[in-house]
Amino acid sequence: MKLESAIPEGPVEGKWDKHRFEMKLVNPANKRKFRVLVVGSGLAGGSAAATLAELGYEVLCFCFQDSARRAHSIAAQGGINAAKNYQNDGDSVYRLFYDTVKGGDFRSREANVYRLAQVSANIIDQCVAQGVPFAREYGGQLANRSFGGAQVSRTFYARGQTGQQLLLGCYAGLSRQVGLGNVKMFPRTELLDVVVVDGLARGIVTRDLVSGKVESFAGDAVVLATGGYSNVFYLSTNAKGCNVTAAWRAHKRGAGFANPCYTQIHPTCIPQSGDHQSKLTLMSESLRNDGRVWVPKEPGDTRKPRDIPEDQRDYYLERKYPSFGNLAPRDIASRSAKEACDAGLGVGPGGRGVFLDFRDAIQRLGKNAIEQRYGNLFEMYQRITDDDPYEVPMRIYPAPHYSMGGLWVDYNLMSTVPGLHVIGEANFSDHGANRLGASALMQGLADGYFILPYTIGHYFATHKPGPVDTDHAEFKRVEKEVEERMQRFVSIGGKRTPDSFHRELGRLMWNNVGMARTKESLEEALREIPRIRDEFWSDVRVVGGRSEMNNALEQAGRVADFLEFAETMALDALTRDESCGGHFREEHQSEEGEAVRNDADFCHAAVWEYTGEGNAPMEHREPLDFPNVPLATRSYK
Amino acid sequence: MKLTLRIWRQKGPDVAGDLETHELPDVSPDMSFLEMLDVLNEQLQNEGKEPVAFDHDCREGICGMCSLVIDGVPHGPMKATTTCQLHMRTFHDGDTITIEPFRAKAFPVIKDLCIDRGAFDRISASGGFVSVNTGGAPDANAVPIGKEDADAAMDAAACIGCGACVAACPNASAMLYVSAKVGHLAHLPQGQPERGRRARSMVETMDAEGFGNCRNYYECEAVCPKEISHHFIGGMNRDFLKANLCGGE
Ligand SMILES: Cc1cc2nc3c(=O)[nH]c(=O)nc-3n(C[C@H](O)[C@H](O)[C@H](O)COP(=O)(O)OP(=O)(O)OC[C@H]3O[C@@H](n4cnc5c(N)ncnc54)[C@H](O)[C@@H]3O)c2cc1C
Ligand code: FES
C-alpha cells in the first residue's frame, strides 16, 4: 500500500487554487458517459450526488433508510461553522484553519484543513440560496453563536435543528436532480461489498432491504459517504443504523483505514437510565454557551441542586480553564466530567452525571430568551428525563459521538483504491484527533459541494476507466461471497440475538477503548474481541430468511463487521503510545491530567492495511507536518 | 409494569395481516416506546420467532422514520411527540396497547409495521426545491430576510416527513406535508420565482399518488409531532389557485 497524499506544492493559501487550475477537466459533453455510484445520502453524499448530477454525470445514490432525507446528518443540532466574519470579531479563513488544526491536536493534514476553511464561506451562501432558514437578527442579517474550542462567533444555526435544515436543503437539490432524471435513488438498499477490477473501484454489491435481493452495480467511480462508526460502542449519539460496514468492506478490498482509535466522546449527553437503553441522546454543545457545568464540592451530597449554595459548588471547567471556561473543547470537557465522577462527585443515578445549569442565564436574559435559543432542546430533555430544565439543572454525561478516524484519503479525497472516493465523516483527514463543534457539517458539505465534484473529474480524465459491466467475473465472485455470507448468518442457528453481541462488544469497547485507555485495558480488549467474535459466529441466531425484509439479518451483518473493526481500532489505540485529542492514554498525561503528545514518534496518521483473515493488519504511516501552525501544546486555560 | 401488546403482523404487501397478542411482564417506565419493542423482539427471537419489523433510526424525533399508530393515534397519545420519543411512563401497569402501521392507500405496508412512503419523495422531486445549482450563489447576507419571515419559514421547514398527518386524516390527505414545504419556501425571497409552479406541481403529484382531499378536519395538525400549523394549507391553496388562474410562474 502506497500513501501518496498528492498535496499540491506551494504556500498553503494557494494550494487549492493552484490545484484547481492544474487538475484535468472532463469535457461537459463527455460527463454523462461517466457513472458515479454515491453510497450515502447524508450531507456529504447528498450534496455530492446533487452536484455531480448538475455537472452532467450519471449518478446512482444509495441509502439504507427509506428516504434520502433521513440520513443521520438530519440529527445534528447545534450548527455549522464558516469563516464569514459577519460578527466582525476577528474571524478569518486563517483563524478557522488555525483553530481546527489546534483543536485537532496537531494530527490532521494542514493542506486539507486550510481548504476546508476556504470553502466554508461558500457553503453558507449555497445553503441560503437553497432556502435554508438559518436564524436571523431583526435587521435581517444572519445570526451567529459561538461553539466549543473557538473564541469567535462563527457558527450558523437553524434553531436546534441545523443538521435537519442543511440536509433538507441538500435533499431538495437531490430531489430536483431525481425529478430531472439525472440521479437514480436507491433507498432501503445496503452496500455489502465493493468490487475492484484491475485495481480500480468499479462497483458495489448491495442488498435490497425489502426483497432481500443481492445485486451488483457497475460504475466509473465509487463514492463512500457512509458516515461514522461510533456505534462500535453500541451506545452512542448516532442513529441506530449507523455502521462501519461500507468502510470496513472497502478496507478489506484494499482501502487503508486511518486512525481508527480517534473517536470523539461528546460531553453533553443525557445519562443512561437503565440496561434497556438503546441509544444516548445528545444535548447540543451550544447549551454550553449559556449553561454552567458544575458538581457539588463534597462527594455524596444528596441535597437538591438548588439547595446547594454557591460556595459548595465546583464549576470545574471555569476553574480549570478560565479563558474558555464552559466552552473548552469536547475532549477536555468530557474527560473533566469523567474525572469528577470518578472522584465520587457525580450526580444522579449511579453517580454518572454532572449538572449543566441555566439558572444564571435565565436570571440574566429571561426565560424567554433561553426558550428562543434552546426551547426544543429543553423540551427533548424533559420528554426523556421527566425533569424540567428551566427549574432544575440538566444532568449530562459524555457519550461516543463522532469518529475522526476513517478511510484514508489523499488531497483529492480518494482512498488507496483508485476510483474509490470517501467523503464526510467516513474519511479521516480534517479533524485530526479531535473535532471541533459545528465542523462536521461544514466538512461534509465542503467535500460534497465543493471538493469532490472537481477532483473526481481529474480522476476520470487521468485514469480513463474503460467499460465494465456486472457480468464481469469479479462482480459474480463478490456477489457469490455476499450471498454465502447471508446464508451463513441464517444457518448458524445459535442461541443469542445479534443485538446481544452488539451490546457485549459495546460494553467492552466503552470500558477498555473509551474515554481513557491504558496498555492493559487495550491488551485485554484485544484478547476479548476475538472471543466475542468466535462466539458470535458459532452462537448467533438470525430468525427469518434472507430473501425478505429481515432486520435481524441486517443487524447481524453490521455487528459482524463491528467485531472485526473493533480489533483494528484497539490495536491502533495500543500502537499510538501517546495521548492526543480524543485519544487519551492514561500513561501519558501531565500532572494536571492533560493529554501529553509525543510528536517525535507519533506525528503521523496511522494507516492500516488489511492483510487477510486471521492476519494482523499492517501499519503504514503518513507523516504530518505543520509548517503554518507550529506544533504546540494545546492550552485552553 | 406489565403490559399486553396487540401488534399488527403482516408478512408482505400482498398478504392479509392480523393483530397478534404478546405479554411483556417487566417494562420500565423509563424505557422509550421503541425500547419496549426491542425487549419484545429480543423475547420473540429467543423463542425462535420472527421479530416485529418496525422502522426507526435516529430515536431522537427528527429523522421521521418511526411510524406507529398507537391505540388508534399516529405516534401515540402524547402531543408533539414522535413514537421514538414517547416514554413508557405515559402508560400504566396492566394496560393493553394496540400497535398498527400508518395506514393510507398511498403508503402500502411492506411488512408488519413498515410502510412505503416513497410517494413523499416523488412529491418532493416534482417541485420541493429552489432551482439553484451549486456554486455562484450570492453572499448569504446579500438579501436580508426579516426575522419574522425566517421564523415562519423555519416553522414550516421543521416538518420531518413522517406521514403521521396522512395516517390521521380520514381522507388520507397529504396537504399538511406538502403545504409545509410550499410554505417554507413561500416565506423566503429565494422561493419566490418558482412559487406558483412549485405549488401546482407538488399538488398535482400528490393527487396522482392517490392521497385524498383535505376536508378541513385538522386531524393532521393534532398529531403532527412538530406541530406544523394548518394555516400553511390555506397559504398553499392560495398559491395553487393563483398559479392556476394566472397560468404563469
Ligand atoms: C446527535 C448529533 C448531533 C450532531 N450535531 C452536529 C452539529 O451541530 N454540528 C456539526 O458540525 N456536526 C454535528 N454532528 C456530526 C454530524 O452530524 C455528522 O458527522 C455528519 O452529519 C455526517 O454526515 P455524513 O454525510 O458523513 O454521514 P451520514 O449523515 O451519517 O450519512 C450516512 C449515509 O450513508 C448511508 N449508509 C451508511 N452505511 C450504508 C451502507 N452500508 N449501505 C448503504 N448506505 C449506507 C446512510 O443511509 C446515510 O444516507 C452531530 C452528530 C450527532 C450524532
Ligand atoms: S426514529 Fe427518528 S423520528 Fe423516530
PDB file of N, CA and C in Angstrom, chain A residues 573-632:
ATOM      1  N   ALA A 573      -5.153   1.989  18.951  1.00  0.00           N
ATOM      2  CA  ALA A 573      -5.077   2.717  20.223  1.00  0.00           C
ATOM      3  C   ALA A 573      -3.872   2.250  21.041  1.00  0.00           C
ATOM      4  N   LEU A 574      -3.569   0.968  20.926  1.00  0.00           N
ATOM      5  CA  LEU A 574      -2.422   0.432  21.662  1.00  0.00           C
ATOM      6  C   LEU A 574      -1.117   0.907  21.026  1.00  0.00           C
ATOM      7  N   THR A 575      -1.101   0.911  19.711  1.00  0.00           N
ATOM      8  CA  THR A 575       0.115   1.295  18.993  1.00  0.00           C
ATOM      9  C   THR A 575       0.422   2.780  19.183  1.00  0.00           C
ATOM     10  N   ARG A 576      -0.610   3.583  19.249  1.00  0.00           N
ATOM     11  CA  ARG A 576      -0.403   5.033  19.431  1.00  0.00           C
ATOM     12  C   ARG A 576      -0.135   5.288  20.913  1.00  0.00           C
ATOM     13  N   ASP A 577       1.126   5.160  21.260  1.00  0.00           N
ATOM     14  CA  ASP A 577       1.539   5.213  22.664  1.00  0.00           C
ATOM     15  C   ASP A 577       1.771   6.665  23.078  1.00  0.00           C
ATOM     16  N   GLU A 578       0.745   7.448  22.964  1.00  0.00           N
ATOM     17  CA  GLU A 578       0.754   8.861  23.359  1.00  0.00           C
ATOM     18  C   GLU A 578      -0.693   9.236  23.625  1.00  0.00           C
ATOM     19  N   SER A 579      -0.899  10.392  24.188  1.00  0.00           N
ATOM     20  CA  SER A 579      -2.259  10.923  24.258  1.00  0.00           C
ATOM     21  C   SER A 579      -2.364  12.063  23.265  1.00  0.00           C
ATOM     22  N   CYS A 580      -3.491  12.149  22.576  1.00  0.00           N
ATOM     23  CA  CYS A 580      -3.718  13.311  21.705  1.00  0.00           C
ATOM     24  C   CYS A 580      -5.216  13.424  21.508  1.00  0.00           C
ATOM     25  N   GLY A 581      -5.733  14.636  21.646  1.00  0.00           N
ATOM     26  CA  GLY A 581      -7.160  14.881  21.432  1.00  0.00           C
ATOM     27  C   GLY A 581      -8.029  13.872  22.143  1.00  0.00           C
ATOM     28  N   GLY A 582      -8.915  13.240  21.376  1.00  0.00           N
ATOM     29  CA  GLY A 582      -9.853  12.279  21.946  1.00  0.00           C
ATOM     30  C   GLY A 582      -9.212  10.959  22.340  1.00  0.00           C
ATOM     31  N   HIS A 583      -7.971  10.760  21.947  1.00  0.00           N
ATOM     32  CA  HIS A 583      -7.285   9.518  22.294  1.00  0.00           C
ATOM     33  C   HIS A 583      -6.463   9.766  23.551  1.00  0.00           C
ATOM     34  N   PHE A 584      -6.958   9.277  24.674  1.00  0.00           N
ATOM     35  CA  PHE A 584      -6.302   9.581  25.937  1.00  0.00           C
ATOM     36  C   PHE A 584      -5.734   8.303  26.534  1.00  0.00           C
ATOM     37  N   ARG A 585      -4.406   8.213  26.530  1.00  0.00           N
ATOM     38  CA  ARG A 585      -3.739   7.083  27.165  1.00  0.00           C
ATOM     39  C   ARG A 585      -3.329   7.548  28.556  1.00  0.00           C
ATOM     40  N   GLU A 586      -3.858   6.901  29.580  1.00  0.00           N
ATOM     41  CA  GLU A 586      -3.611   7.353  30.952  1.00  0.00           C
ATOM     42  C   GLU A 586      -2.124   7.443  31.279  1.00  0.00           C
ATOM     43  N   GLU A 587      -1.331   6.624  30.581  1.00  0.00           N
ATOM     44  CA  GLU A 587       0.110   6.653  30.833  1.00  0.00           C
ATOM     45  C   GLU A 587       0.720   8.001  30.449  1.00  0.00           C
ATOM     46  N   HIS A 588       0.029   8.713  29.560  1.00  0.00           N
ATOM     47  CA  HIS A 588       0.619   9.939  29.026  1.00  0.00           C
ATOM     48  C   HIS A 588      -0.237  11.141  29.368  1.00  0.00           C
ATOM     49  N   GLN A 589      -0.060  11.636  30.579  1.00  0.00           N
ATOM     50  CA  GLN A 589      -0.792  12.842  30.974  1.00  0.00           C
ATOM     51  C   GLN A 589       0.108  13.698  31.847  1.00  0.00           C
ATOM     52  N   SER A 590      -0.201  14.983  31.845  1.00  0.00           N
ATOM     53  CA  SER A 590       0.575  15.897  32.672  1.00  0.00           C
ATOM     54  C   SER A 590       0.077  15.797  34.109  1.00  0.00           C
ATOM     55  N   GLU A 591       0.748  16.511  34.982  1.00  0.00           N
ATOM     56  CA  GLU A 591       0.322  16.477  36.380  1.00  0.00           C
ATOM     57  C   GLU A 591      -1.106  16.961  36.549  1.00  0.00           C
ATOM     58  N   GLU A 592      -1.519  17.861  35.651  1.00  0.00           N
ATOM     59  CA  GLU A 592      -2.891  18.377  35.754  1.00  0.00           C
ATOM     60  C   GLU A 592      -3.890  17.502  35.007  1.00  0.00           C
ATOM     61  N   GLY A 593      -3.413  16.374  34.498  1.00  0.00           N
ATOM     62  CA  GLY A 593      -4.334  15.457  33.834  1.00  0.00           C
ATOM     63  C   GLY A 593      -4.598  15.794  32.374  1.00  0.00           C
ATOM     64  N   GLU A 594      -3.747  16.635  31.777  1.00  0.00           N
ATOM     65  CA  GLU A 594      -3.955  16.966  30.359  1.00  0.00           C
ATOM     66  C   GLU A 594      -3.212  15.940  29.490  1.00  0.00           C
ATOM     67  N   ALA A 595      -3.740  15.785  28.251  1.00  0.00           N
ATOM     68  CA  ALA A 595      -3.123  14.853  27.309  1.00  0.00           C
ATOM     69  C   ALA A 595      -1.703  15.298  26.971  1.00  0.00           C
ATOM     70  N   VAL A 596      -0.776  14.351  26.964  1.00  0.00           N
ATOM     71  CA  VAL A 596       0.596  14.683  26.569  1.00  0.00           C
ATOM     72  C   VAL A 596       0.934  13.965  25.269  1.00  0.00           C
ATOM     73  N   ARG A 597       1.166  14.747  24.238  1.00  0.00           N
ATOM     74  CA  ARG A 597       1.508  14.197  22.922  1.00  0.00           C
ATOM     75  C   ARG A 597       2.972  13.803  22.872  1.00  0.00           C
ATOM     76  N   ASN A 598       3.275  12.945  21.917  1.00  0.00           N
ATOM     77  CA  ASN A 598       4.660  12.613  21.661  1.00  0.00           C
ATOM     78  C   ASN A 598       4.899  12.854  20.175  1.00  0.00           C
ATOM     79  N   ASP A 599       5.271  14.099  19.853  1.00  0.00           N
ATOM     80  CA  ASP A 599       5.404  14.469  18.448  1.00  0.00           C
ATOM     81  C   ASP A 599       6.576  13.782  17.772  1.00  0.00           C
ATOM     82  N   ALA A 600       7.613  13.484  18.555  1.00  0.00           N
ATOM     83  CA  ALA A 600       8.791  12.869  17.944  1.00  0.00           C
ATOM     84  C   ALA A 600       8.428  11.524  17.326  1.00  0.00           C
ATOM     85  N   ASP A 601       7.555  10.769  17.976  1.00  0.00           N
ATOM     86  CA  ASP A 601       7.267   9.419  17.484  1.00  0.00           C
ATOM     87  C   ASP A 601       5.900   9.252  16.820  1.00  0.00           C
ATOM     88  N   PHE A 602       4.987  10.182  17.069  1.00  0.00           N
ATOM     89  CA  PHE A 602       3.610   9.915  16.615  1.00  0.00           C
ATOM     90  C   PHE A 602       2.968  11.028  15.788  1.00  0.00           C
ATOM     91  N   CYS A 603       3.766  11.929  15.260  1.00  0.00           N
ATOM     92  CA  CYS A 603       3.166  12.984  14.449  1.00  0.00           C
ATOM     93  C   CYS A 603       2.897  12.434  13.040  1.00  0.00           C
ATOM     94  N   HIS A 604       2.008  11.468  12.984  1.00  0.00           N
ATOM     95  CA  HIS A 604       1.667  10.847  11.707  1.00  0.00           C
ATOM     96  C   HIS A 604       0.243  10.319  11.760  1.00  0.00           C
ATOM     97  N   ALA A 605      -0.302  10.048  10.582  1.00  0.00           N
ATOM     98  CA  ALA A 605      -1.553   9.305  10.512  1.00  0.00           C
ATOM     99  C   ALA A 605      -1.175   7.836  10.422  1.00  0.00           C
ATOM    100  N   ALA A 606      -1.782   7.017  11.263  1.00  0.00           N
ATOM    101  CA  ALA A 606      -1.522   5.576  11.203  1.00  0.00           C
ATOM    102  C   ALA A 606      -2.543   4.957  10.265  1.00  0.00           C
ATOM    103  N   VAL A 607      -2.071   4.322   9.219  1.00  0.00           N
ATOM    104  CA  VAL A 607      -2.980   3.796   8.195  1.00  0.00           C
ATOM    105  C   VAL A 607      -2.827   2.278   8.138  1.00  0.00           C
ATOM    106  N   TRP A 608      -3.923   1.587   8.367  1.00  0.00           N
ATOM    107  CA  TRP A 608      -3.868   0.133   8.480  1.00  0.00           C
ATOM    108  C   TRP A 608      -4.264  -0.531   7.175  1.00  0.00           C
ATOM    109  N   GLU A 609      -3.458  -1.514   6.812  1.00  0.00           N
ATOM    110  CA  GLU A 609      -3.742  -2.273   5.595  1.00  0.00           C
ATOM    111  C   GLU A 609      -4.249  -3.655   5.992  1.00  0.00           C
ATOM    112  N   TYR A 610      -5.321  -4.069   5.365  1.00  0.00           N
ATOM    113  CA  TYR A 610      -5.871  -5.400   5.632  1.00  0.00           C
ATOM    114  C   TYR A 610      -4.995  -6.442   4.954  1.00  0.00           C
ATOM    115  N   THR A 611      -4.639  -7.484   5.707  1.00  0.00           N
ATOM    116  CA  THR A 611      -3.721  -8.473   5.123  1.00  0.00           C
ATOM    117  C   THR A 611      -4.306  -9.879   5.109  1.00  0.00           C
ATOM    118  N   GLY A 612      -5.610  -9.963   5.222  1.00  0.00           N
ATOM    119  CA  GLY A 612      -6.243 -11.277   5.128  1.00  0.00           C
ATOM    120  C   GLY A 612      -6.737 -11.765   6.467  1.00  0.00           C
ATOM    121  N   GLU A 613      -7.738 -12.657   6.398  1.00  0.00           N
ATOM    122  CA  GLU A 613      -8.380 -13.152   7.608  1.00  0.00           C
ATOM    123  C   GLU A 613      -7.360 -13.836   8.524  1.00  0.00           C
ATOM    124  N   GLY A 614      -7.425 -13.510   9.801  1.00  0.00           N
ATOM    125  CA  GLY A 614      -6.529 -14.158  10.760  1.00  0.00           C
ATOM    126  C   GLY A 614      -5.147 -13.524  10.830  1.00  0.00           C
ATOM    127  N   ASN A 615      -4.838 -12.607   9.912  1.00  0.00           N
ATOM    128  CA  ASN A 615      -3.525 -11.941   9.959  1.00  0.00           C
ATOM    129  C   ASN A 615      -3.655 -10.577  10.612  1.00  0.00           C
ATOM    130  N   ALA A 616      -2.573 -10.166  11.277  1.00  0.00           N
ATOM    131  CA  ALA A 616      -2.584  -8.823  11.857  1.00  0.00           C
ATOM    132  C   ALA A 616      -2.501  -7.808  10.721  1.00  0.00           C
ATOM    133  N   PRO A 617      -3.242  -6.694  10.832  1.00  0.00           N
ATOM    134  CA  PRO A 617      -3.140  -5.672   9.794  1.00  0.00           C
ATOM    135  C   PRO A 617      -1.759  -5.028   9.815  1.00  0.00           C
ATOM    136  N   MET A 618      -1.371  -4.457   8.692  1.00  0.00           N
ATOM    137  CA  MET A 618      -0.039  -3.855   8.619  1.00  0.00           C
ATOM    138  C   MET A 618      -0.162  -2.334   8.736  1.00  0.00           C
ATOM    139  N   GLU A 619       0.698  -1.749   9.552  1.00  0.00           N
ATOM    140  CA  GLU A 619       0.614  -0.303   9.743  1.00  0.00           C
ATOM    141  C   GLU A 619       1.495   0.437   8.744  1.00  0.00           C
ATOM    142  N   HIS A 620       0.948   1.487   8.132  1.00  0.00           N
ATOM    143  CA  HIS A 620       1.723   2.419   7.306  1.00  0.00           C
ATOM    144  C   HIS A 620       1.585   3.781   7.955  1.00  0.00           C
ATOM    145  N   ARG A 621       2.513   4.670   7.645  1.00  0.00           N
ATOM    146  CA  ARG A 621       2.431   5.973   8.291  1.00  0.00           C
ATOM    147  C   ARG A 621       2.528   7.107   7.281  1.00  0.00           C
ATOM    148  N   GLU A 622       1.598   8.041   7.397  1.00  0.00           N
ATOM    149  CA  GLU A 622       1.728   9.276   6.623  1.00  0.00           C
ATOM    150  C   GLU A 622       2.236  10.341   7.587  1.00  0.00           C
ATOM    151  N   PRO A 623       3.477  10.774   7.397  1.00  0.00           N
ATOM    152  CA  PRO A 623       3.995  11.804   8.299  1.00  0.00           C
ATOM    153  C   PRO A 623       3.187  13.094   8.135  1.00  0.00           C
ATOM    154  N   LEU A 624       2.968  13.780   9.228  1.00  0.00           N
ATOM    155  CA  LEU A 624       2.224  15.037   9.156  1.00  0.00           C
ATOM    156  C   LEU A 624       3.168  16.162   9.514  1.00  0.00           C
ATOM    157  N   ASP A 625       3.166  17.223   8.723  1.00  0.00           N
ATOM    158  CA  ASP A 625       3.977  18.349   9.184  1.00  0.00           C
ATOM    159  C   ASP A 625       3.157  19.623   9.237  1.00  0.00           C
ATOM    160  N   PHE A 626       3.636  20.519  10.046  1.00  0.00           N
ATOM    161  CA  PHE A 626       2.861  21.717  10.379  1.00  0.00           C
ATOM    162  C   PHE A 626       3.690  22.969  10.144  1.00  0.00           C
ATOM    163  N   PRO A 627       3.951  23.286   8.880  1.00  0.00           N
ATOM    164  CA  PRO A 627       4.754  24.465   8.595  1.00  0.00           C
ATOM    165  C   PRO A 627       4.043  25.764   8.957  1.00  0.00           C
ATOM    166  N   ASN A 628       2.716  25.759   9.022  1.00  0.00           N
ATOM    167  CA  ASN A 628       1.989  27.001   9.265  1.00  0.00           C
ATOM    168  C   ASN A 628       1.532  27.193  10.699  1.00  0.00           C
ATOM    169  N   VAL A 629       1.034  26.134  11.294  1.00  0.00           N
ATOM    170  CA  VAL A 629       0.612  26.238  12.693  1.00  0.00           C
ATOM    171  C   VAL A 629       1.629  25.438  13.502  1.00  0.00           C
ATOM    172  N   PRO A 630       2.603  26.115  14.087  1.00  0.00           N
ATOM    173  CA  PRO A 630       3.690  25.378  14.722  1.00  0.00           C
ATOM    174  C   PRO A 630       3.178  24.486  15.847  1.00  0.00           C
ATOM    175  N   LEU A 631       3.736  23.301  15.896  1.00  0.00           N
ATOM    176  CA  LEU A 631       3.354  22.343  16.932  1.00  0.00           C
ATOM    177  C   LEU A 631       3.478  22.986  18.298  1.00  0.00           C
ATOM    178  N   ALA A 632       2.425  22.884  19.075  1.00  0.00           N
ATOM    179  CA  ALA A 632       2.455  23.472  20.411  1.00  0.00           C
ATOM    180  C   ALA A 632       1.547  22.651  21.293  1.00  0.00           C
TER     181      ALA A 632
END
